XYZ file of C-alpha atoms in Angstrom:
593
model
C 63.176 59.175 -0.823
C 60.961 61.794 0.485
C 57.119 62.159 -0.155
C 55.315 65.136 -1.737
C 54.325 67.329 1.339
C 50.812 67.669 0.019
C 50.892 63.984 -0.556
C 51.521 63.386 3.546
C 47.732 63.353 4.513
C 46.985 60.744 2.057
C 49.597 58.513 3.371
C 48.358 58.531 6.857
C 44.760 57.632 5.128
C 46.118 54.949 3.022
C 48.324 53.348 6.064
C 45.612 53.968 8.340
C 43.165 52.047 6.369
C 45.289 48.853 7.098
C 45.689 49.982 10.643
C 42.523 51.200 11.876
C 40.159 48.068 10.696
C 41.095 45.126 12.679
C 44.102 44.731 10.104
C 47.134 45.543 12.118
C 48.506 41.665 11.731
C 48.723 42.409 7.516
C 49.977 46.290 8.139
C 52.396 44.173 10.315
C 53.094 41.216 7.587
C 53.807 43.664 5.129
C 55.822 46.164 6.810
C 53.683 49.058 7.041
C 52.582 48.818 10.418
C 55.523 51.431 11.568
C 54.802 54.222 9.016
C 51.366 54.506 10.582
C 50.685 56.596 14.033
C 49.331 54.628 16.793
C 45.253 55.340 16.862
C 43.745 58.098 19.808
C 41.453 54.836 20.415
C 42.424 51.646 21.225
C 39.116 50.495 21.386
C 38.693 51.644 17.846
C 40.187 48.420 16.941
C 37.952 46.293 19.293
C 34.271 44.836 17.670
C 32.809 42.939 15.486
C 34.797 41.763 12.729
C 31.849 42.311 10.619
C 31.185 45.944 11.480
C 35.091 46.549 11.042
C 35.205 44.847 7.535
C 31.839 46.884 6.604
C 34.045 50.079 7.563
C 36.723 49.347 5.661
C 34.574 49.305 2.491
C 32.724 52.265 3.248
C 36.064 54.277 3.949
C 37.139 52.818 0.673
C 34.795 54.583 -1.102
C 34.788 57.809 0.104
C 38.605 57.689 -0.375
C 37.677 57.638 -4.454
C 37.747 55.035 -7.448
C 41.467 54.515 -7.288
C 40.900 52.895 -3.873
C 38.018 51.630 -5.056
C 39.445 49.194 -7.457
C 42.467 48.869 -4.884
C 39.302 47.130 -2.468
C 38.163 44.949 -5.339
C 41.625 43.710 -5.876
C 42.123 42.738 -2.644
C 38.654 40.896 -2.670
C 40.250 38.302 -4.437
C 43.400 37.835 -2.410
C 41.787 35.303 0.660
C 45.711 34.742 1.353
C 46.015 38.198 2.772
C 42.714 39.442 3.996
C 39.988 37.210 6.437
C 37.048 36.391 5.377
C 34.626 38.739 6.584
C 36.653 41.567 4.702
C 36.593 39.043 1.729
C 32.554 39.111 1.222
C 32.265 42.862 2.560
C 34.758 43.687 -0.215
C 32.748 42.041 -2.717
C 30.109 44.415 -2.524
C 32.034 47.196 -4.134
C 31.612 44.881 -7.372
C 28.238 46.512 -7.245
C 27.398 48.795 -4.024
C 28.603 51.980 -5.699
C 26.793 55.409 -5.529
C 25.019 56.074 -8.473
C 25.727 59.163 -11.051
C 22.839 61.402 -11.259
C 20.981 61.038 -14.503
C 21.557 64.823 -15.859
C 25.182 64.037 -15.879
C 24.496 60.376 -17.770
C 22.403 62.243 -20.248
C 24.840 64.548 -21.456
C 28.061 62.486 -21.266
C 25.819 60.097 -23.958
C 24.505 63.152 -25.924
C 28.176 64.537 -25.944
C 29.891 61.214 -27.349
C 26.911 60.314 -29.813
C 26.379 63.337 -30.983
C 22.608 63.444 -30.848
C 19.798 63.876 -28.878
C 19.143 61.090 -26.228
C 15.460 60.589 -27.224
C 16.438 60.481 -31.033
C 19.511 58.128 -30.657
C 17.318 55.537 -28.161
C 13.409 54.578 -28.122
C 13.916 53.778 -24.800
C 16.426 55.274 -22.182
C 15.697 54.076 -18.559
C 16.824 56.558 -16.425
C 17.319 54.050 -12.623
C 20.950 52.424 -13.739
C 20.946 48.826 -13.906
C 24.325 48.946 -11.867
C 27.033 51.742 -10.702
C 30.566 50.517 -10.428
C 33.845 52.467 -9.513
C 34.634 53.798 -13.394
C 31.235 53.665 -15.212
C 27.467 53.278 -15.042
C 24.871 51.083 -16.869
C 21.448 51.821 -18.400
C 18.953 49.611 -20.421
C 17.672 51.249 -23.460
C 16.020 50.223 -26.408
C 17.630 51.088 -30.246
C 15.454 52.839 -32.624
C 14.728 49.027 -34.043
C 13.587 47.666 -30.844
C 16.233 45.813 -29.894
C 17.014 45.833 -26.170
C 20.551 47.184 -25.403
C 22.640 47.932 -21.776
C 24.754 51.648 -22.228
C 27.703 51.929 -20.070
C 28.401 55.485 -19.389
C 31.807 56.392 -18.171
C 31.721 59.027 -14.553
C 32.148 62.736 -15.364
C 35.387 63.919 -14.715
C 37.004 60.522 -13.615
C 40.039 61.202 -15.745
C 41.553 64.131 -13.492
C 40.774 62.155 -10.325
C 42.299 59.032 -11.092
C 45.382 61.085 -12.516
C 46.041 62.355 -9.141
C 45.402 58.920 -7.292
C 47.869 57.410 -9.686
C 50.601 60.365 -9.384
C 49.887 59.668 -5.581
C 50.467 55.953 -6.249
C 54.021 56.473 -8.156
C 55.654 58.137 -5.262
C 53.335 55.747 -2.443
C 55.646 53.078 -4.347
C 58.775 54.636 -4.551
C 58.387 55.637 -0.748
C 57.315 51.707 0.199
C 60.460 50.408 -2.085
C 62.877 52.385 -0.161
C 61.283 51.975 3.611
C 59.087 49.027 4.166
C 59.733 45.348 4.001
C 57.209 44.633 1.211
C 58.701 47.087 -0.825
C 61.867 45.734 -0.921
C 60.688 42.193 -2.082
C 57.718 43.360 -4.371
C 57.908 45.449 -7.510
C 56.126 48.541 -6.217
C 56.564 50.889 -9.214
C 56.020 47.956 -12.011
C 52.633 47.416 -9.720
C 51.498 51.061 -10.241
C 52.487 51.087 -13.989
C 50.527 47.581 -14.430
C 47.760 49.344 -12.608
C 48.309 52.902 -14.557
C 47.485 50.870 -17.926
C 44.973 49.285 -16.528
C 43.236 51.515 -15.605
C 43.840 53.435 -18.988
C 42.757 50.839 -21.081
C 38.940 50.641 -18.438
C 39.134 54.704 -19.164
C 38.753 53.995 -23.048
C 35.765 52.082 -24.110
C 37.108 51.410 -27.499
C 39.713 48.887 -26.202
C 36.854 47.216 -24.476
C 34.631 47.042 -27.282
C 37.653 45.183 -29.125
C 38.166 42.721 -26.394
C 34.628 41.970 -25.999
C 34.696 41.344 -29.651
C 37.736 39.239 -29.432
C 36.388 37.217 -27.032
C 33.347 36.304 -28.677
C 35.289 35.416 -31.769
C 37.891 33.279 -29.650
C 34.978 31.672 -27.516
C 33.063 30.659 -30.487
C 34.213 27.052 -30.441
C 32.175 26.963 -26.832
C 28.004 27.354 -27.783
C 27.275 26.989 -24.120
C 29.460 30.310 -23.715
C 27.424 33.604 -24.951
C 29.377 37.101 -25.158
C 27.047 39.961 -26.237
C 28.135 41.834 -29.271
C 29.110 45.269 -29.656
C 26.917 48.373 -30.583
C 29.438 49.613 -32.821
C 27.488 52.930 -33.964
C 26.530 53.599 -30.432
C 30.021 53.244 -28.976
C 32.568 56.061 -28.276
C 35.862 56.418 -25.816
C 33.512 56.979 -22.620
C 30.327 55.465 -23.955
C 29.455 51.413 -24.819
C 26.538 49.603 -25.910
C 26.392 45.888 -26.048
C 23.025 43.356 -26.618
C 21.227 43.185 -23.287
C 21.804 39.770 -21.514
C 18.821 38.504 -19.446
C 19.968 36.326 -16.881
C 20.157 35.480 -13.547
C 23.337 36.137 -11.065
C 25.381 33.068 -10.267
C 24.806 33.374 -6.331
C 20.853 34.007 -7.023
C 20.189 31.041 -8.792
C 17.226 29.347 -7.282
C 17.224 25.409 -5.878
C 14.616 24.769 -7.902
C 16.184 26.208 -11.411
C 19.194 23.642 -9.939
C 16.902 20.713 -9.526
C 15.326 21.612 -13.506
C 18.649 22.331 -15.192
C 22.321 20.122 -15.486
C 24.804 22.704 -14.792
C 28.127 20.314 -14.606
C 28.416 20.384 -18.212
C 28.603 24.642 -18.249
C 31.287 24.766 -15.867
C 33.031 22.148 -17.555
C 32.709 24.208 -20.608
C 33.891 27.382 -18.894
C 36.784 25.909 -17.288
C 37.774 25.117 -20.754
C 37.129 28.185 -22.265
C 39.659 29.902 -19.553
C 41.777 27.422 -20.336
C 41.833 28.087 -24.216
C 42.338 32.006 -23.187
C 45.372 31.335 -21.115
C 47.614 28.473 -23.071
C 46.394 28.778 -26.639
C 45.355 32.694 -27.227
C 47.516 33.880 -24.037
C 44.986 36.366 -23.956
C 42.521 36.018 -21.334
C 39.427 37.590 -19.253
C 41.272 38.847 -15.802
C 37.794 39.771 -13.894
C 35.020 36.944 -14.164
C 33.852 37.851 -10.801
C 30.032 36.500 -10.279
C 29.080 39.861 -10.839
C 29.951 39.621 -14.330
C 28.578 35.782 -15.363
C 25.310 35.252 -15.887
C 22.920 31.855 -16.108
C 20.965 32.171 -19.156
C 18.230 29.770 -18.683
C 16.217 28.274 -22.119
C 13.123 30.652 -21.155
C 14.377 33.641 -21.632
C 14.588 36.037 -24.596
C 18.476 36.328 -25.527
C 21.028 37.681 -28.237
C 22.345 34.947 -29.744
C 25.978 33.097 -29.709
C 27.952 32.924 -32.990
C 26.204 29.578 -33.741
C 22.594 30.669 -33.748
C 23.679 34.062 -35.530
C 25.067 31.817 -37.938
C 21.756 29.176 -38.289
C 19.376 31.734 -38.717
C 21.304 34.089 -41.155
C 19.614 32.757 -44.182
C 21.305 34.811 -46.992
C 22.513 33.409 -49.637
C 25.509 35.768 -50.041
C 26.793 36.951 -46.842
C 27.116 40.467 -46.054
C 30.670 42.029 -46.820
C 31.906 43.505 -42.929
C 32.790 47.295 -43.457
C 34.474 47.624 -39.998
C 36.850 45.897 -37.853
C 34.042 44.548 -35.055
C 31.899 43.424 -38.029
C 34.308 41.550 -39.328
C 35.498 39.992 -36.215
C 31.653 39.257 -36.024
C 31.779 37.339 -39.039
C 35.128 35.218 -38.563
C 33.378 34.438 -34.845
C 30.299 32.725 -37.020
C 32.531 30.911 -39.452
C 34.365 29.839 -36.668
C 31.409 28.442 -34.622
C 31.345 25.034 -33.706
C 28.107 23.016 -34.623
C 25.255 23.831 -32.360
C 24.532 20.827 -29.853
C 21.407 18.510 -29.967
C 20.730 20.112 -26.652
C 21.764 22.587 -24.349
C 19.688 22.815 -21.273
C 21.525 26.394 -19.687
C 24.339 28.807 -21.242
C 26.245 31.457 -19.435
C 27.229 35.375 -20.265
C 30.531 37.180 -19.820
C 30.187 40.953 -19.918
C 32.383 43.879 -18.757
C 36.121 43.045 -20.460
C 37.545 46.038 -19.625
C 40.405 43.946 -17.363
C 42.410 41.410 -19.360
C 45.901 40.323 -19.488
C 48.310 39.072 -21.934
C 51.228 36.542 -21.361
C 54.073 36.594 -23.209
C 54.994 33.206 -25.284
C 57.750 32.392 -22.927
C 55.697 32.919 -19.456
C 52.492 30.807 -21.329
C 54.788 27.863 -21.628
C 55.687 27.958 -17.803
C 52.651 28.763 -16.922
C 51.405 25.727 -18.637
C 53.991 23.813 -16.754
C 53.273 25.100 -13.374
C 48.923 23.840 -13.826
C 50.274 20.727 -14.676
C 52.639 20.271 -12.009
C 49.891 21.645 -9.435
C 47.307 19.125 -11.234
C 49.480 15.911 -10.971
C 50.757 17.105 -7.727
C 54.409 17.731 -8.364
C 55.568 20.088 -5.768
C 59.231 19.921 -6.694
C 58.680 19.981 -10.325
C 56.170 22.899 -9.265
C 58.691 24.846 -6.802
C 61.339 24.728 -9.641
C 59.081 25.866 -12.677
C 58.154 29.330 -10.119
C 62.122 29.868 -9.917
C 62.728 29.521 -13.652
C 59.337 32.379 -13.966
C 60.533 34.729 -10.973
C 62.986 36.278 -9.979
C 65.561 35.292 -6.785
C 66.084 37.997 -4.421
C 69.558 38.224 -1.461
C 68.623 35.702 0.863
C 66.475 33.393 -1.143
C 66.305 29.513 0.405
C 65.967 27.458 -2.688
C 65.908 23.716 -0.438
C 63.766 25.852 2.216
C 61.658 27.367 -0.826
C 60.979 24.471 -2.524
C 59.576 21.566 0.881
C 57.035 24.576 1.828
C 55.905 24.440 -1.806
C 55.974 20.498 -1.624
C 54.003 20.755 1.477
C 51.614 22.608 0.212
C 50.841 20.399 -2.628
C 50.565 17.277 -0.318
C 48.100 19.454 1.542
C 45.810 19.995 -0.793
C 46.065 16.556 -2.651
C 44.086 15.344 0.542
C 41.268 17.901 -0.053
C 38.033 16.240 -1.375
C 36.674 17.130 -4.892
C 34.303 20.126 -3.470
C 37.061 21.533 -2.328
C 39.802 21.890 -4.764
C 40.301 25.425 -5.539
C 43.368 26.243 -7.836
C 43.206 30.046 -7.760
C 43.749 29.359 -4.014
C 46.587 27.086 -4.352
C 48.842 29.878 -6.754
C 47.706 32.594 -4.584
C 49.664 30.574 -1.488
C 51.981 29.813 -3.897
C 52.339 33.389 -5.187
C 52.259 34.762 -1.216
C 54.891 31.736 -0.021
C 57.020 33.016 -2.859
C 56.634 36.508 -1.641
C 57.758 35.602 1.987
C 60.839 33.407 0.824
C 62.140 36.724 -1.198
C 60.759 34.852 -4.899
C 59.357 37.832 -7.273
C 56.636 36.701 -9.494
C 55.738 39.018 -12.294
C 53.076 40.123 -12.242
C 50.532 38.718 -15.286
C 50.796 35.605 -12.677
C 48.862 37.317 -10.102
C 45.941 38.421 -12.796
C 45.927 34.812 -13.477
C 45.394 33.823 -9.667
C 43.028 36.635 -9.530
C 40.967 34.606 -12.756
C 41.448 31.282 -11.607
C 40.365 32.486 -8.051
C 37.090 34.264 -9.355
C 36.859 31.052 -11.797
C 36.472 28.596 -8.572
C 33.982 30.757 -7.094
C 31.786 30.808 -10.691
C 32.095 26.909 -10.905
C 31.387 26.009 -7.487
C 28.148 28.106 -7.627
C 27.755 26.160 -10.733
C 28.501 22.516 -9.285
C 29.386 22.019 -5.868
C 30.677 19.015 -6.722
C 32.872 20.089 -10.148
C 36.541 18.872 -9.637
C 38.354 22.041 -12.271
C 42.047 19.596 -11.581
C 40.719 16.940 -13.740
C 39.426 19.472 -16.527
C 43.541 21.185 -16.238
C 44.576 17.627 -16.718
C 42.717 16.493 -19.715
C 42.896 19.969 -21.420
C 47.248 20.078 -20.280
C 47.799 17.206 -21.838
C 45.786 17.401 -25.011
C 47.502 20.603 -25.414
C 51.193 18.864 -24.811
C 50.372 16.108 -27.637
C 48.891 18.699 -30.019
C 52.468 21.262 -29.239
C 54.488 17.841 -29.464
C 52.909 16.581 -33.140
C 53.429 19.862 -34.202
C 57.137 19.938 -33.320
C 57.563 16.678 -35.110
C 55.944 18.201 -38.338
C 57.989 17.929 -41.640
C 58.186 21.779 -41.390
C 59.684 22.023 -37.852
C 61.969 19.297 -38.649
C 62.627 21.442 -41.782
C 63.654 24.304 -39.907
C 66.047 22.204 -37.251
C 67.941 21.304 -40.183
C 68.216 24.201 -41.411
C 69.297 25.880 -37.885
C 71.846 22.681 -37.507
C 73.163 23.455 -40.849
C 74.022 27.007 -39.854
C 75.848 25.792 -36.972
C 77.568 23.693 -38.734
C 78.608 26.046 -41.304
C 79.438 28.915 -38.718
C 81.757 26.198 -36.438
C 84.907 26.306 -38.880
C 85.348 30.352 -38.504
C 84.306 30.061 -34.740
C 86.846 27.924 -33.905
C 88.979 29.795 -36.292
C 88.361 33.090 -33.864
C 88.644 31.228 -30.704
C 92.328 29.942 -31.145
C 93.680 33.391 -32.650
C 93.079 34.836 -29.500
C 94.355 32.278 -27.858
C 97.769 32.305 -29.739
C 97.793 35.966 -29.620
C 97.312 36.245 -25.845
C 93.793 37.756 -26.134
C 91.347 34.701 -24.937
C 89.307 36.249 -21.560
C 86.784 34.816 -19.126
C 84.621 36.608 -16.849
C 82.862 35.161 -14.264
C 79.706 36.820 -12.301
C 79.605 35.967 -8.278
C 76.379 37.343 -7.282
C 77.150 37.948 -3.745
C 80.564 39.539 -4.205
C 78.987 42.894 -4.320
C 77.070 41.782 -0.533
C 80.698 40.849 1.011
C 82.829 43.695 -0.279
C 80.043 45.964 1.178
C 79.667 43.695 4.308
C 83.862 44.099 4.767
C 83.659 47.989 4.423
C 81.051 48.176 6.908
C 83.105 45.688 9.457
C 86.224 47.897 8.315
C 84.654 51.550 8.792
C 83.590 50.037 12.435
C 86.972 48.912 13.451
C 88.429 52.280 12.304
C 85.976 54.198 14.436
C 86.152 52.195 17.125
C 90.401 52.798 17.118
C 89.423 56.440 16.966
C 86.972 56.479 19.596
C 89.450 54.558 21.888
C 92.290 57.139 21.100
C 90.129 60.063 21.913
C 89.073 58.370 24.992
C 93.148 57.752 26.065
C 94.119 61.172 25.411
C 91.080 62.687 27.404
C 92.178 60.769 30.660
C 95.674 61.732 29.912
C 95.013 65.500 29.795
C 92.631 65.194 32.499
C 95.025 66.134 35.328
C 97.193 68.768 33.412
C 94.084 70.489 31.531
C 90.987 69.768 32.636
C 88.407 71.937 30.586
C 90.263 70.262 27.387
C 90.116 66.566 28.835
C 86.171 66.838 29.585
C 85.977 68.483 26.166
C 87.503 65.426 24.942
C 85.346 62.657 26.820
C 82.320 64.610 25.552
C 83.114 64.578 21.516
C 83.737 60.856 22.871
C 80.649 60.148 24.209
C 78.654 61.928 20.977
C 80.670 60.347 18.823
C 80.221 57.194 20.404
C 76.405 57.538 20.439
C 76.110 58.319 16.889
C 77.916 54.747 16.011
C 75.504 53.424 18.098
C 72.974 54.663 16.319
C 74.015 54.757 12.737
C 74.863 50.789 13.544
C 71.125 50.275 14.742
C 69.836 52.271 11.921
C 72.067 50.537 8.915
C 70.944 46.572 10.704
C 67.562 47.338 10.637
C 67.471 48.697 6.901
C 69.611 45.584 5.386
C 67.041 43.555 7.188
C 63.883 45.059 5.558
């Protein structure tokens, strides 16, 4: 297929992005290298990595939000980029150009329906932060309680529809010309993206997740997730409780000397876990820009367990709305509040979250496991059963690289254990052997990747494996009493006895067909469809290589009796000749990609 002629320029910026930044060996691993035009400069590509990486950002963001949130995806993915572009990518989490405050104040006027100074005591008009999508204020409610307002970019919508349009053909045109595209799912990457991003666009789908995340981490009281403004929240306006805390990477030594941190990332570990193999509904983006320490000395909102201490009604208030009542299941669901708890942590901004189907959570389970107890085989075989084998695929070849990467890391020391590294080789080793993942397992390498980072900063020393191991198998004995309940075993009876039952007239079927000469079989030979193509191709060659031969015969023959017919002859020869040549050359080179 063809691209859009209008869509052309953008292509060469896209490509060239991967081509002009010291990045030619990933435009080259992925195939893209040859769509781009060689740059004026060579020297353009000479310097300091640093001052290449910090131009890649900045020409990510005057390319728009679209490529925006294409650089913080790939500031998770340390398998494909190095590590200078890894940190200099990590500043678009926050080094954003800011919205002016005109265009804040009526967006929020607009959606609330009100006058800014009647809906807020407070409205600070300096933004707390400016990401790709939105921006955040601190303001103050009408009661004095301290809030952050996330206010979505005027006229985002129509730009990100054209970056997206741009995207679907971008994918079609990589799926039909470029290696990557022919082993990755291009267009099911730009729909995933598409309702992604359509979900960040509405705040209201937010606002539920944030709420169903602070009813689902309830059981953790070291975990806090700010609750929802519900009155003060529209489709492109939020307001949460204000969380005062202190960045991950800017916690001081001596906060780290005064405070036990081990037992918070043990507690967020598990609280990840619980999102991914019980609710298989988890937090995709808990970048450190989005966890906070909240130290005992400073003025928070409180987690379901305080709410639920210091409400001191004696009839509780009936919820009127969906968040309120998700409010008060969170607080009758809150586990008792701890003797002491030295630190807690906040997890804002859940616009990006994934869901895993029942079937992919049990594999998924699986594959931790094997990756905790260090089961490459066992490992290699569970990412066959969840992909998807393309022409070509090396199972035996597939599954010692995966092997030897889990020996590999087994020899790492504790500090150094990082799982969301280990499935993103695993996920990119996959790639290369022609294995496609889907693609709720990358969201989960992206978590577990930006989960390392967050308990690292935490506790150098925190080993997550042994947390995956402990939580795995309590989950295993739970799933395995549960299947050995008097209602499952219930149910198998009652599924045997319907088998048993249905036999008689199945049998019945089977040999009436057989007596009456109707009984078939197919069988399915994936690779017939490869060789009959393979023998047309060797066929069509033979046949125009006896024509080409003939032509050439009768030329020289005619050559002496009529020569202007003869040369005539050797000429169609030679063209016809070349384009075999050519076409040959062109077809190889295609089947290869």
């Amino acid at each position: 297929m063809l691209l859009t002629p209008r869509y052309l320029p953008r292509l060469t910026a896209t490509i060239g992005l991967f081509t002009r930044y010291g990045l030619a060996d990933f435009a080259k691993q992925q195939g893209i290298q040859a769509l781009a035009q060689p740059p004026e400069d060579d020297g353009a590509l000479d310097g300091d990595t640093a001052k290449l990486a910090e131009g890649f950002r900045k020409r990510l963001v005057e390319l728009g939000p679209a490529y925006v949130k294409l650089g913080q995806v790939l500031s998770t993915r340390p398998d494909l980029l190095p590590p200078a572009y890894i940190r200099e990518l990590e500043k678009l989490q926050d080094d954003v150009p800011s919205v002016p405050f005109a265009d804040i104040e009526h967006t929020v006027e607009e959606e609330l329906g009100g006058r800014i100074g009647k809906l807020f005591s407070e409205f600070e008009h300096d933004p707390l932060g400016s990401a790709s999508l939105g921006q955040v204020h601190a303001a103050w409610l009408r009661d004095g309680r301290p809030v952050v307002v996330k206010v979505q970019r005027p006229d985002i919508r129509q730009q990100l529809a054209d970056d997206v349009e741009f995207f679907h053909e971008l994918a079609a045109f990589l799926a039909a010309h470029t290696e990557a595209g022919a082993r990755v799912d291009m267009v099911g990457v730009v729909q995933q993206l598409e309702r992604a991003l359509a979900d960040e666009l509405d705040y209201r789908v937010e606002a539920r997740n944030a709420m169903t995340f602070r009813r689902s981490l309830a059981d953790f009281p070291r975990i806090l997730v700010p609750r929802v403004i519900e009155a003060y929240s529209t489709e492109r306006v939020l307001t949460t409780e204000r969380i005062r805390g202190v960045k991950i990477d800017a916690v001081s030594p001596l906060a780290r000397l005064e405070h036990d941190f081990a037992p918070v990332a043990d507690e967020l570990t598990r609280a990840y876990l619980k999102q991914i193999v019980l609710d298989a509904h988890f937090h995709a983006d808990p970048h450190p820009g989005n966890v906070f320490v909240v130290l005992p000395s400073t003025e928070n909102p409180p987690t379901p367990t305080e709410a639920r201490e210091r409400d001191r009604r004696a009839v509780p208030r009936e919820a009127a709305t969906p968040l309120a009542r998700m409010e008060s299941q969170a607080q009758q669901r809150a586990a008792p509040q701890p003797p002491e708890i030295d630190a807690k942590l906040a997890l804002i901004d859940f616009g990006m979250t994934a869901r895993l189907p029942t079937s992919l959570r049990e594999q998924i389970v699986r594959l931790m496991l094997d990756v905790a107890d260090n089961r490459g085989d066992d490992a290699a075989e569970t990412l066959i059963e969840i992909g998807q084998t393309l022409p070509g695929f090396d199972r035996a070849g597939y599954v010692r690289e995966i092997a030897s990467l889990m020996a590999r890391n087994y020899d790492l020391t504790v500090g150094d254990v990082q799982i969301g590294s280990v499935l993103y080789e695993l996920i990119n080793i996959s790639f290369q052997r022609g294995l496609r993942l889907p693609a709720e397992l990358t969201l989960l390498a992206k978590a577990m990747f930006n989960l390392d980072a967050v308990t690292r900063a935490l506790d150098a020393t925190y080993n997550p494996i042994e947390t995956i191991r402990d939580f795995g198998n309590q989950v295993m004995a739970e799933r395995a009493r549960r299947e050995l309940s008097p209602r499952r075993l219930m149910q198998l009876a009652s599924e045997g006895g319907n088998l048993v039952a249905s036999l008689p007239h199945r049998l019945d079927l089977i040999t009436q067909r057989l007596a009456s000469n109707e009984f078939a079989t197919r069988v399915e030979v994936p690779q017939v469809t490869q060789l009959t193509s393979a023998l047309q191709k060797v066929a069509n060659r033979i046949f125009s290589g006896v024509v080409l031969a003939g032509l050439l015969i009768a030329s020289a023959m005619l050559l002496p009796y009529r020569r202007s017919l003869g040369t005539a002859g050797f000429v169609l020869a030679g063209a016809l000749g070349l384009w075999m040549v050519l076409s040959i050359l062109w077809s190889d080179r295609r089947d290869r990609r």
